[in-house]
mmCIF file of C-alpha atoms and ligand atoms in Angstrom:
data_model
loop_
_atom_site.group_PDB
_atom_site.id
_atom_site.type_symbol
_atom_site.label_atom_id
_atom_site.label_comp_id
_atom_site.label_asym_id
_atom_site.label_seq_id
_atom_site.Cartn_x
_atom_site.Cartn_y
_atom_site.Cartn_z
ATOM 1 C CA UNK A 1 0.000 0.000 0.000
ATOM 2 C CA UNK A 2 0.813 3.325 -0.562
ATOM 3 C CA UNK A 3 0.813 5.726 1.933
ATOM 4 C CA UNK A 4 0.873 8.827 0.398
ATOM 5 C CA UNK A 5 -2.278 7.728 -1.926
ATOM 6 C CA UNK A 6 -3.912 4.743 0.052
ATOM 7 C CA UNK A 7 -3.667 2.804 -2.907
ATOM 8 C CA UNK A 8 -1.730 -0.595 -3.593
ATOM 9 C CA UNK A 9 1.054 -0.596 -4.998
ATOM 10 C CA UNK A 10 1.612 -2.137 -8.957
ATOM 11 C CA UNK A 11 5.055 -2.297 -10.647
ATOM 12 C CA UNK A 12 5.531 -4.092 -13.908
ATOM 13 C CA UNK A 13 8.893 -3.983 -16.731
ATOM 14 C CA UNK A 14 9.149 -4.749 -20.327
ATOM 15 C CA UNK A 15 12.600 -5.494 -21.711
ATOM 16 C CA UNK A 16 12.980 -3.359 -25.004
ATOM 17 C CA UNK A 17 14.188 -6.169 -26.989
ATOM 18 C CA UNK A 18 12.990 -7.153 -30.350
ATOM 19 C CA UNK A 19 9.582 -5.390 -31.662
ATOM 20 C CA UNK A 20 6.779 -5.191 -28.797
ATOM 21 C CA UNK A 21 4.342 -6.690 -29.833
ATOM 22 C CA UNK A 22 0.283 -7.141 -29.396
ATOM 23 C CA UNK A 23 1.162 -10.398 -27.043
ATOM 24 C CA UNK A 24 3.001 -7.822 -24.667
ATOM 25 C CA UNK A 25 0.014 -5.870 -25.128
ATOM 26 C CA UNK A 26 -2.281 -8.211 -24.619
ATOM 27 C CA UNK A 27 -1.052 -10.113 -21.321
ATOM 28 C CA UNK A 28 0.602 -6.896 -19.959
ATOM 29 C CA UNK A 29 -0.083 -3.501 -21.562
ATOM 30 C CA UNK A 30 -3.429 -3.338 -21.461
ATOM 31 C CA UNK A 31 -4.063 -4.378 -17.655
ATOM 32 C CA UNK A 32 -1.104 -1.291 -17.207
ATOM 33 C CA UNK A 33 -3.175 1.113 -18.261
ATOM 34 C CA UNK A 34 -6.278 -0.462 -16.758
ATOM 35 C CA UNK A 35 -4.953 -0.630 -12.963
ATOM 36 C CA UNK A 36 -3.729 3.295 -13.048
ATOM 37 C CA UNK A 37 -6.831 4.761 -11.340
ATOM 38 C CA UNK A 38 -7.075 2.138 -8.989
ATOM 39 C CA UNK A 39 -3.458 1.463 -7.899
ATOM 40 C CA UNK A 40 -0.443 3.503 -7.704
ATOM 41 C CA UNK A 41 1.519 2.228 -10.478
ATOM 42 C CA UNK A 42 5.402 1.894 -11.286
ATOM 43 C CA UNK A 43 6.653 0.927 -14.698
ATOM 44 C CA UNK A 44 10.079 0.137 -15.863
ATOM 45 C CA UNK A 45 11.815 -0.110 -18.819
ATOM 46 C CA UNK A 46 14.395 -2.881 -17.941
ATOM 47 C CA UNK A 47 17.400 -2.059 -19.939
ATOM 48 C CA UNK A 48 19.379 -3.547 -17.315
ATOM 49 C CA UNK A 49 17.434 -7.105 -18.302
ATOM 50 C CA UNK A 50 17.828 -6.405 -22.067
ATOM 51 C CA UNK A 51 21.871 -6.986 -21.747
ATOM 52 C CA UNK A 52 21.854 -10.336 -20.846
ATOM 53 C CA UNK A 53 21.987 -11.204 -24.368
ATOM 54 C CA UNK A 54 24.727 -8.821 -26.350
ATOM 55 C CA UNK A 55 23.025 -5.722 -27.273
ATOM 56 C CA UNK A 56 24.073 -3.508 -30.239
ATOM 57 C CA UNK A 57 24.122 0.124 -28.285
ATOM 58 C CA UNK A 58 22.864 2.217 -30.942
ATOM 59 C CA UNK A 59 19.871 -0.433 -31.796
ATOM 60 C CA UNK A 60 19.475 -0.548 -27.975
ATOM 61 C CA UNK A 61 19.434 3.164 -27.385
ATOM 62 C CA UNK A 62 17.067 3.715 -30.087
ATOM 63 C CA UNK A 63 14.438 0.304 -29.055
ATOM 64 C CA UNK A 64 14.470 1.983 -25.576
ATOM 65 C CA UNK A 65 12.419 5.552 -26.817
ATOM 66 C CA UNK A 66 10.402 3.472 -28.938
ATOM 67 C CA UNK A 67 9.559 1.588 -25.931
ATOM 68 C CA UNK A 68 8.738 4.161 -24.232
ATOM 69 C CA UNK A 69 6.939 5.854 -26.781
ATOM 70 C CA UNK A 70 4.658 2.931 -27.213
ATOM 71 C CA UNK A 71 3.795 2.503 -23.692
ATOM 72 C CA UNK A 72 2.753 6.025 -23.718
ATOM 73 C CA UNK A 73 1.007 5.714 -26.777
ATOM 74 C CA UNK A 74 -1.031 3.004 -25.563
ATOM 75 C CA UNK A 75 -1.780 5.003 -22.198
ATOM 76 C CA UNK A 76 0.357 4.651 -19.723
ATOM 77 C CA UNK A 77 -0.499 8.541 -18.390
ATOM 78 C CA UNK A 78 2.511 9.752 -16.287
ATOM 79 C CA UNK A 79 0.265 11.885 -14.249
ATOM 80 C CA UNK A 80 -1.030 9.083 -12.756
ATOM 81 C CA UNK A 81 2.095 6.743 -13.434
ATOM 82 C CA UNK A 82 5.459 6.767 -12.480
ATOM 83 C CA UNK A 83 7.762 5.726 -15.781
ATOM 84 C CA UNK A 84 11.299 5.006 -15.827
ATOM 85 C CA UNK A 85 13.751 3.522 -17.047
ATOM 86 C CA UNK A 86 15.964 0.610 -14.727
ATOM 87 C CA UNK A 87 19.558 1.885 -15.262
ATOM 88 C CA UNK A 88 18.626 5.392 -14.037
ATOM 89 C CA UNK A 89 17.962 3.983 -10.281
ATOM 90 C CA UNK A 90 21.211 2.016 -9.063
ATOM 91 C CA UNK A 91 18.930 0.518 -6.283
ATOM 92 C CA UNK A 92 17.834 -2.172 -8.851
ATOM 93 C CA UNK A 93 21.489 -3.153 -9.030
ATOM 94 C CA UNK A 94 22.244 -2.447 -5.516
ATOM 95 C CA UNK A 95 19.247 -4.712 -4.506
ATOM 96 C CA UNK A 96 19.973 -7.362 -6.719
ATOM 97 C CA UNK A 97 23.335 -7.918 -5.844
ATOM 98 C CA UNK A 98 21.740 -8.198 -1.737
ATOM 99 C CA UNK A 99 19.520 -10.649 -3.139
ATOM 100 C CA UNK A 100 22.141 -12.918 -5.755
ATOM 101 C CA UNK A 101 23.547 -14.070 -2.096
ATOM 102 C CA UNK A 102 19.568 -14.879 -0.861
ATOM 103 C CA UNK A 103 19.179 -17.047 -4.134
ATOM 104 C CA UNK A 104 20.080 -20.564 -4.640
ATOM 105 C CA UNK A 105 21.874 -22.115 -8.088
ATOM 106 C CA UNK A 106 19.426 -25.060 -7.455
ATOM 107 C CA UNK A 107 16.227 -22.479 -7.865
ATOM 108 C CA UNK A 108 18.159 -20.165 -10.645
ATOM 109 C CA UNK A 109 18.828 -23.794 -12.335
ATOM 110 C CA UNK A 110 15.156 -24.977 -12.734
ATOM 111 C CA UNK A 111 13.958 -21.234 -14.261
ATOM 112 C CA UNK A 112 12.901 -22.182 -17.866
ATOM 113 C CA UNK A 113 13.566 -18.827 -19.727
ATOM 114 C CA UNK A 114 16.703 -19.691 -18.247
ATOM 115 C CA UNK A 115 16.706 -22.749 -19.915
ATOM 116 C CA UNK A 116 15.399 -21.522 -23.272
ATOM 117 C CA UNK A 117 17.566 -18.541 -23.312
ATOM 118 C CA UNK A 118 20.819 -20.869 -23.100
ATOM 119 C CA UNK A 119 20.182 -22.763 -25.489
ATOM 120 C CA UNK A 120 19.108 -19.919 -27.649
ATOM 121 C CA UNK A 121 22.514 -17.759 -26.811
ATOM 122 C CA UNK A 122 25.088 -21.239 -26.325
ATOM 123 C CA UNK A 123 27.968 -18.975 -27.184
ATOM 124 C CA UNK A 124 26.719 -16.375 -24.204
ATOM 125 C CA UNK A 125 25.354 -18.233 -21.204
ATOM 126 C CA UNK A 126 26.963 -15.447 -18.831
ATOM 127 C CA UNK A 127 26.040 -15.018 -15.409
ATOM 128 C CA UNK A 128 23.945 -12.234 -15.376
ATOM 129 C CA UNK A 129 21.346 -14.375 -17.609
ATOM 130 C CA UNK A 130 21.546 -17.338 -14.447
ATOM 131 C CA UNK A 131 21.153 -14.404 -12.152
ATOM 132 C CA UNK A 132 18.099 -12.507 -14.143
ATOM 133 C CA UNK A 133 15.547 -13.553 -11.631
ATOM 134 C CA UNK A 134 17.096 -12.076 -8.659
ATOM 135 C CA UNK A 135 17.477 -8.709 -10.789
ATOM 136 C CA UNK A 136 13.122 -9.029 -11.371
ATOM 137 C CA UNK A 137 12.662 -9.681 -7.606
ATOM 138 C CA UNK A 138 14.585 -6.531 -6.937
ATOM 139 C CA UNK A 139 12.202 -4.699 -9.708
ATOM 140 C CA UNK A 140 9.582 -5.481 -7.360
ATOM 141 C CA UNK A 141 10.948 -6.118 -3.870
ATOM 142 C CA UNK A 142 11.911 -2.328 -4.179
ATOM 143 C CA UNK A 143 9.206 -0.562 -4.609
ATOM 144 C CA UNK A 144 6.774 -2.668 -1.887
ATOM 145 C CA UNK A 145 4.701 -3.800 -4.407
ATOM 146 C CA UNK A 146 1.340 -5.589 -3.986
ATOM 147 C CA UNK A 147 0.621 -6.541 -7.106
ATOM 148 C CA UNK A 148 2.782 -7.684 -10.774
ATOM 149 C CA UNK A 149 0.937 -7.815 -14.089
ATOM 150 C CA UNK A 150 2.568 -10.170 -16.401
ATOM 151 C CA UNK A 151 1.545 -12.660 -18.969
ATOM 152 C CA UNK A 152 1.662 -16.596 -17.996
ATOM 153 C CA UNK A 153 5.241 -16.290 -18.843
ATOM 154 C CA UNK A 154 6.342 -14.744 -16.155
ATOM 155 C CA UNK A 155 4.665 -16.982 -13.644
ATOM 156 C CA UNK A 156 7.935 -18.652 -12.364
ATOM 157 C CA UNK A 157 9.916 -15.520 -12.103
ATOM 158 C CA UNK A 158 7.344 -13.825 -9.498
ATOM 159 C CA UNK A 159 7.238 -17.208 -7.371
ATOM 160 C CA UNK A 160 10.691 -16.587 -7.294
ATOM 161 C CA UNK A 161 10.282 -13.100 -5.674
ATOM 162 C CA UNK A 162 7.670 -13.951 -3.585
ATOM 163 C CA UNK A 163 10.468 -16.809 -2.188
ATOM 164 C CA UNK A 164 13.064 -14.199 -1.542
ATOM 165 C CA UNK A 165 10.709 -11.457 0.106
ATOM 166 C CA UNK A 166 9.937 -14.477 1.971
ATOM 167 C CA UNK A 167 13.113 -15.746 2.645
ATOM 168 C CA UNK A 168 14.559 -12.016 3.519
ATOM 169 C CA UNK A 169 11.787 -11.471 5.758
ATOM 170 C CA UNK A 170 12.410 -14.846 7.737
ATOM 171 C CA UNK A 171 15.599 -13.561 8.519
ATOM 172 C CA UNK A 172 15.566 -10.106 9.049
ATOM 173 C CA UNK A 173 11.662 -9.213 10.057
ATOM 174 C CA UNK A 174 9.608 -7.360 7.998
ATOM 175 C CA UNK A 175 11.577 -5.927 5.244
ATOM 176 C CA UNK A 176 9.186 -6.317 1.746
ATOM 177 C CA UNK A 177 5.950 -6.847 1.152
ATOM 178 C CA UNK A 178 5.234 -10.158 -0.703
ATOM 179 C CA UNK A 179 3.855 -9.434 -3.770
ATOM 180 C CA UNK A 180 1.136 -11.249 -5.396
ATOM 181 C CA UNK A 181 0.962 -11.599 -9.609
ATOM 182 C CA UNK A 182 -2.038 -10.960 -11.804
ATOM 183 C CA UNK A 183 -1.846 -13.199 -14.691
ATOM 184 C CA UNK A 184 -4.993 -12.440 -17.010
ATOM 185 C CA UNK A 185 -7.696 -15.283 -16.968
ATOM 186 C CA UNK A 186 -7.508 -14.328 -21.505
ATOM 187 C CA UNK A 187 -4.388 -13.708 -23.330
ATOM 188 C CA UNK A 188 -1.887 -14.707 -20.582
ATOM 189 C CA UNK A 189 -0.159 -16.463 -23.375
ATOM 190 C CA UNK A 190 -0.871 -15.554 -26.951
ATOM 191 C CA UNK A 191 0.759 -17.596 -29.583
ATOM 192 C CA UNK A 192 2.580 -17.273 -32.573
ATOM 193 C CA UNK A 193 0.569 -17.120 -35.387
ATOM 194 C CA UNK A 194 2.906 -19.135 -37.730
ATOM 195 C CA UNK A 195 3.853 -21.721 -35.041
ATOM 196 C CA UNK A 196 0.712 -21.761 -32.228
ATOM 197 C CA UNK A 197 2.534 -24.424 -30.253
ATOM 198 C CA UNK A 198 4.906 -21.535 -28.919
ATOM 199 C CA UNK A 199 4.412 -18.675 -27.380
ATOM 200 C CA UNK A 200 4.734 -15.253 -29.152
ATOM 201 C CA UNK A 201 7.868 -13.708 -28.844
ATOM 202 C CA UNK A 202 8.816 -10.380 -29.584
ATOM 203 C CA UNK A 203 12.426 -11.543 -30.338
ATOM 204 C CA UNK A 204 11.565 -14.259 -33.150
ATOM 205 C CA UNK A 205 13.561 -13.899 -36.144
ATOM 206 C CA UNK A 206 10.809 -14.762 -38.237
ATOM 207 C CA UNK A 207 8.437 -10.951 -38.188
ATOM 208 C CA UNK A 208 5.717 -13.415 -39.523
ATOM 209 C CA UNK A 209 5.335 -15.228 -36.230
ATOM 210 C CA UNK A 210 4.034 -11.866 -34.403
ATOM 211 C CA UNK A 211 1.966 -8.860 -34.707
ATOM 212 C CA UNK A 212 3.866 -5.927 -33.512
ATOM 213 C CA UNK A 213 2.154 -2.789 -32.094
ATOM 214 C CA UNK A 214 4.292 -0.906 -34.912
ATOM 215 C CA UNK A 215 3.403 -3.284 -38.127
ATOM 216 C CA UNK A 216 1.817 -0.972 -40.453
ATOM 217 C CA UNK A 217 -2.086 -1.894 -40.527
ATOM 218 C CA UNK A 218 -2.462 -3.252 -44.530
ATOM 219 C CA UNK A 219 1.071 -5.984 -42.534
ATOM 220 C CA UNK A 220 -0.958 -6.550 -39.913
ATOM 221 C CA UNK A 221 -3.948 -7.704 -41.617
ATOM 222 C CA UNK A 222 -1.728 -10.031 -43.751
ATOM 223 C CA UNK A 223 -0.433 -11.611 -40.629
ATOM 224 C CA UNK A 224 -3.690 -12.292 -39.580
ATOM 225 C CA UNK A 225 -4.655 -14.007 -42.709
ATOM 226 C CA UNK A 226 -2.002 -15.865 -43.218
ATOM 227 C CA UNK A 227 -2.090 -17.200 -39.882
ATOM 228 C CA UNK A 228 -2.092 -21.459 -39.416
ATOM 229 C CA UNK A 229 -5.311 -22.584 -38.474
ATOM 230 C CA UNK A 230 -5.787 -26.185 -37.449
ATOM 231 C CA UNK A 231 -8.045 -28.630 -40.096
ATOM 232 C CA UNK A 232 -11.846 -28.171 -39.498
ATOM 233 C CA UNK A 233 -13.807 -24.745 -39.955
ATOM 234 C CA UNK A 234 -15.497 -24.201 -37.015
ATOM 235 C CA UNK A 235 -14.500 -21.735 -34.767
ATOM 236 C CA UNK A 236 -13.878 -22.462 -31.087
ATOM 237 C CA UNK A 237 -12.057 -22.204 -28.245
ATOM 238 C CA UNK A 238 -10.346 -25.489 -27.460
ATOM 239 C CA UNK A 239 -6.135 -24.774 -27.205
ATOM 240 C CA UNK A 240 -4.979 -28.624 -26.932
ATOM 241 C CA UNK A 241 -6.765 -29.714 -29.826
ATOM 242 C CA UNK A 242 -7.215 -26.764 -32.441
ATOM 243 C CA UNK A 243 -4.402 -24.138 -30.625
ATOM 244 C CA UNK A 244 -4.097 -22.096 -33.947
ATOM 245 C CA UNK A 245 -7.748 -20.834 -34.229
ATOM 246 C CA UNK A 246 -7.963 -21.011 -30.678
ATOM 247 C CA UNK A 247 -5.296 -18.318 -30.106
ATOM 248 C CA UNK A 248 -6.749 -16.110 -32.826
ATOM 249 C CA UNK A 249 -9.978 -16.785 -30.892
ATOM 250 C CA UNK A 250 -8.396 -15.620 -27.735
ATOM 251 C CA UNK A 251 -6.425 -12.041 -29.625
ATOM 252 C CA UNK A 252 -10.215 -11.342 -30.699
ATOM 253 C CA UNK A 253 -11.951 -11.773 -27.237
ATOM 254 C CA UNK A 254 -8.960 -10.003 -25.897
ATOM 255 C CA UNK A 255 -9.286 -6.867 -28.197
ATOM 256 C CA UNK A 256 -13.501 -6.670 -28.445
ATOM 257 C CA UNK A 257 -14.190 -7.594 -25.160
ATOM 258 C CA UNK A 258 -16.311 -10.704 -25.994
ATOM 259 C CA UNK A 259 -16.277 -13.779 -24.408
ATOM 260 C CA UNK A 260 -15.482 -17.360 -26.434
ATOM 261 C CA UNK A 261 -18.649 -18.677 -26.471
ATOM 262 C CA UNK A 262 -20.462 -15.204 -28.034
ATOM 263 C CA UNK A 263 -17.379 -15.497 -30.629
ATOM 264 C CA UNK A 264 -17.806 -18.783 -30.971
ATOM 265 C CA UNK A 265 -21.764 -18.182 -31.447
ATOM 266 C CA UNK A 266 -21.014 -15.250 -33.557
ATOM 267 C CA UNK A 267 -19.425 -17.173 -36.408
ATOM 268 C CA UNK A 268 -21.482 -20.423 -36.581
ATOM 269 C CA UNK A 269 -21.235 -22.609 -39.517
ATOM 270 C CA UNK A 270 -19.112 -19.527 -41.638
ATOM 271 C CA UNK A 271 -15.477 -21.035 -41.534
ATOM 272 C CA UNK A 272 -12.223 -19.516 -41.027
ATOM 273 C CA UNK A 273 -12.350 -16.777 -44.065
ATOM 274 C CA UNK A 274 -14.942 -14.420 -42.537
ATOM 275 C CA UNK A 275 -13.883 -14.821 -38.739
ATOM 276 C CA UNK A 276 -9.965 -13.802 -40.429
ATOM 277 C CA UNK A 277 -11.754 -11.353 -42.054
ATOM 278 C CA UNK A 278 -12.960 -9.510 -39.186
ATOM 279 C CA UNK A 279 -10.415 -10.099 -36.954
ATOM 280 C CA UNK A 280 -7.751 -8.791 -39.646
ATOM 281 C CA UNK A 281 -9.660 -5.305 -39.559
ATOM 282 C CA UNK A 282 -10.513 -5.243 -35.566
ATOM 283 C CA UNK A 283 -6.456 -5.695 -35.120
ATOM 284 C CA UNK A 284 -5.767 -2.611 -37.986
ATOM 285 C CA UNK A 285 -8.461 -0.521 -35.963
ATOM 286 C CA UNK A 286 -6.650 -1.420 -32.805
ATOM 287 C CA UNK A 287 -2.792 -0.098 -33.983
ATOM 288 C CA UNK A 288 -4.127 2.765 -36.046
ATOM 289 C CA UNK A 289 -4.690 5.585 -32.939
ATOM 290 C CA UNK A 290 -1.648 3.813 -31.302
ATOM 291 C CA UNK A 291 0.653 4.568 -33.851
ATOM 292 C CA UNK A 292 -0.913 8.345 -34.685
ATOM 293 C CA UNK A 293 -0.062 8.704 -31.113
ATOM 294 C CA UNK A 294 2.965 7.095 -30.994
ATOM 295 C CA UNK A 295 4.345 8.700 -34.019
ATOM 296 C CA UNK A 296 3.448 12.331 -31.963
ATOM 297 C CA UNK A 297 5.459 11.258 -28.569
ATOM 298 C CA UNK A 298 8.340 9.510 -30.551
ATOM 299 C CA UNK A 299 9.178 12.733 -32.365
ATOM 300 C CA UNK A 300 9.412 14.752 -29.026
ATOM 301 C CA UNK A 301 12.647 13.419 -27.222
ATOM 302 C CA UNK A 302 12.346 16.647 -25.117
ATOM 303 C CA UNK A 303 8.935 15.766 -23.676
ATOM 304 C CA UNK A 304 10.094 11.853 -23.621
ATOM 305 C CA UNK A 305 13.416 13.602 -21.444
ATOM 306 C CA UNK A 306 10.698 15.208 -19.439
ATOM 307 C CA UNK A 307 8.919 11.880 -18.228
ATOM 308 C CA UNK A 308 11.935 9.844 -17.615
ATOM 309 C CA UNK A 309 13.154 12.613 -15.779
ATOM 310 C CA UNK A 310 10.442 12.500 -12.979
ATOM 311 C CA UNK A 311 10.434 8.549 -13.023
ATOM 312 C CA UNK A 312 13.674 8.433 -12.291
ATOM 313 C CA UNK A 313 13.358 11.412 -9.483
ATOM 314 C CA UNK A 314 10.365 8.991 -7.672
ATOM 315 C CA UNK A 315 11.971 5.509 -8.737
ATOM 316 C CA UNK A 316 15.255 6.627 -6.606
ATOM 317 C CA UNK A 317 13.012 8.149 -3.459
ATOM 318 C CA UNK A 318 11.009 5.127 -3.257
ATOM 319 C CA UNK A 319 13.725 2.720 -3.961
ATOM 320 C CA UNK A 320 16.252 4.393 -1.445
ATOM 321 C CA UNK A 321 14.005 3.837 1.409
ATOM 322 C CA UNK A 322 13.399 0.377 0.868
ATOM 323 C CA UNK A 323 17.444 0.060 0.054
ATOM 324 C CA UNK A 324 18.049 1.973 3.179
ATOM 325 C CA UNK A 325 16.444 -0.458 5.601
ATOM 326 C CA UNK A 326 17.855 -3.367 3.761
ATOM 327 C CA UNK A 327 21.497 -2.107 4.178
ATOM 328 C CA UNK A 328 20.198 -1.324 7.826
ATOM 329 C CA UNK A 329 18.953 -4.681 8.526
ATOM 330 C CA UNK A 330 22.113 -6.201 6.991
ATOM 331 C CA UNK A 331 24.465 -4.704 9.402
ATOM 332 C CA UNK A 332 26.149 -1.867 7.010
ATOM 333 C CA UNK A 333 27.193 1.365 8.398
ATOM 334 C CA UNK A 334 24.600 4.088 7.440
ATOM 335 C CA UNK A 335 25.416 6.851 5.107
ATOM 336 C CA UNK A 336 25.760 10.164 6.849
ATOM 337 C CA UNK A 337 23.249 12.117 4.884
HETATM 338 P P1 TYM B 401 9.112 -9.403 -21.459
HETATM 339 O O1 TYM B 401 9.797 -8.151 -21.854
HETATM 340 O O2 TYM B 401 9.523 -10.665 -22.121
HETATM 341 O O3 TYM B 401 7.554 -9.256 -21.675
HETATM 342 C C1 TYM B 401 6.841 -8.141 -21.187
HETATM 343 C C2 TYM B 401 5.478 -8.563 -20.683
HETATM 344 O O4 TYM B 401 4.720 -9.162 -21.735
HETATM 345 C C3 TYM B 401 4.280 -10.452 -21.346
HETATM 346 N N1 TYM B 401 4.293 -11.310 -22.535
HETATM 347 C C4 TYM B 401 3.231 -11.964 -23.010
HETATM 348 N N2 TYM B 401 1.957 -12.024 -22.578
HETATM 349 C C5 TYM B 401 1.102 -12.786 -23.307
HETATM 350 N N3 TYM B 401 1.471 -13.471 -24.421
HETATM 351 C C6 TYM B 401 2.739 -13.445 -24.875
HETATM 352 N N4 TYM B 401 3.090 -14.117 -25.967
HETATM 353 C C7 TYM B 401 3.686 -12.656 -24.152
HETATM 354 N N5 TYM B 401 5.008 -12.412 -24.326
HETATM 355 C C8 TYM B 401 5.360 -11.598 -23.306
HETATM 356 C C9 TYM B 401 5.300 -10.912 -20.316
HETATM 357 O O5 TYM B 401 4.765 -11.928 -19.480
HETATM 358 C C10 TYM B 401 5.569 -9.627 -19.574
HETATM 359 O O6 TYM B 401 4.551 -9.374 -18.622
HETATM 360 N N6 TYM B 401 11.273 -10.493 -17.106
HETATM 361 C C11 TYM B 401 10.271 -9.673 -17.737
HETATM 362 C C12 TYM B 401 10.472 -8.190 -17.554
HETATM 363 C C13 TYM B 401 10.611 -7.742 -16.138
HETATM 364 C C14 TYM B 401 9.561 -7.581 -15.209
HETATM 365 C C15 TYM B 401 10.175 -7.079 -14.024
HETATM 366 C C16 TYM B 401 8.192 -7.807 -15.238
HETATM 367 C C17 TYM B 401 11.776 -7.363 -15.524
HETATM 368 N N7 TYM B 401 11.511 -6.950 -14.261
HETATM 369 C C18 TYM B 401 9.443 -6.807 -12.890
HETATM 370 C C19 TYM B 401 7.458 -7.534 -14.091
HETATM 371 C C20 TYM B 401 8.066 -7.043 -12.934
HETATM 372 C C21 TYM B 401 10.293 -9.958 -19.233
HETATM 373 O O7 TYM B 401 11.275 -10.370 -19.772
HETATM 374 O O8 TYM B 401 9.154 -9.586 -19.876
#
């Protein structure tokens, strides 16, 4: 909880790798901008994360404004919200170090993106990829939060920083709040629309696998059409059996609010063709005001500046405190002031 606002307390990160894209949207994004009236809300843009794989610095410089240009463009209001970047607060480093000597190599070991992302990045399996979760935990663990929206994805990760809040607190008293995640009951884990046995990934080589927030509508549409669909024509909702229509299925209930069964109702007996059809054009509606928005923020770096700016201001009070009581409770000398 908050105490200057009463509210609880949400903090959330995307890694500006790759092309965001309308899976981050859908099983993060859009519950972002939902929660801001109701929670006081913290989001970061985890450079920090995005070097565990080698990161070309121009490419990286330039992926972090568009980043941040999207998740204002799709309403992330920093009146309400605080926005920052990770690198400007040290306390996410300074934190995660504290908690690399709470975390096991047996827990770090079983993590799956850990997993993936080795065998993705053989030639770079450096520590700081092993050591990723502990680095999330201190995302969170910093700021007190109560509650982390992130897509199914993410699921191991949080458990992970609920253990160490835990594991801290067992030892030290009350130091962090344990934070709970919100994983969406739709569009926790949207596909990719080439290969619907794997999750979407905003880092696929292959552009045709995902829908990003930037493809221009008329690509877009073409993604959506040329999308793998299982044999049969009906639509439904059934992810074992038919998990290609079922995943366009779930983008479509995610995006017009219906449930499966209206969809499902909705397109009785008329095939794949005119469900594409629609869905195609619902997904161009959906990026079109994004991307007249985003193309307005993107071009001014001074009011971009301007946000990051303030994040960073009430990222580092927020963070210190919490920082401050952990070096307390550790047994460092304090700081004179
Ligand atoms: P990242 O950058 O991979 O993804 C950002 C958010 O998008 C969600 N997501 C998806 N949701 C549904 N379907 C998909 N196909 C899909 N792909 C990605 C992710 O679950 C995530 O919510 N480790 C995190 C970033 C992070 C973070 C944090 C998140 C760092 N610190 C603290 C929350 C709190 C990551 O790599 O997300």
């Amino acid at each position: 909880m908050d105490a200057s606002t009463q509210k609880p307390v949400v903090l959330s990160g995307i890694q500006p790798s790759g092309h965001l894209t309308i899976g981050n949207y859908i099983g993060a994004l859009k519950h972002w901008v939902r929660l801001q009236d109701s929670h006081q809300c913290l989001f970061v843009l985890v450079d920090l994360h995005a070097i565990t794989v080698r990161q070309d610095p121009q490419d990286l410089r330039k992926r972090c404004y568009d980043f941040l240009a999207l998740y204002l463009a799709c309403g992330i209001d920093p009146g309400k919200s605080t926005v920052f970047v990770q690198s400007h607060v040290p306390a996410h480093a300074g934190l995660a170090w504290v908690l690399n000597c709470f975390t096991y190599m047996g827990e770090l070991s079983r993590m799956t993106q850990f997993k993936d992302k080795a065998r993705k990045h053989q030639a770079n399996i450096n520590v700081g990829l092993f050591a990723y979760p502990a680095l999330m935990a201190a995302d969170i663990l910093l700021y007190q939060a109560d509650l982390v929206p992130v897509g199914a994805d993410q699921r191991q990760h949080l458990e992970i920083a609920r253990d160490l809040a835990l594991r801290f607190n067992g030892i030290y008293g009350q130091v962090f709040n344990v934070p709970e995640a919100y994983i969406p009951p739709v569009g926790a884990r949207v596909m990719s629309l080439q290969d619907p046995a794997s999750k979407m990934s905003k880092s696929d080589d292959n552009a045709a696998n995902y829908l990003a927030l930037l493809d221009p509508p008329e690509v877009a549409r073409n993604k959506i059409k040329r999308a793998v669909t299982d044999c049969g024509a009906e639509i439904a909702y059934d992810p074992d059996q038919r998990p290609g229509i079922s995943n366009l299925v779930s983008i479509y209930g995610a995006l017009s609010g219906q449930d499966f069964s209206a969809i499902q109702a909705a397109y009785a007996g008329r095939g794949y063709a005119p469900f594409k059809a629609d869905l195609a054009e619902m997904v161009a509606e959906f990026l079109k005001p994004i991307q007249q928005e985003y193309g307005k923020v993107r071009r001014d770096r001074a009011y971009m500046h301007s946000v990051l700016k303030a994040g960073a201001s009430e990222a580092a009070r927020r963070s210190g405190r919490t920082m401050d009581k952990v070096y307390r409770k550790l047994g460092f000398i304090e700081r004179e002031a």
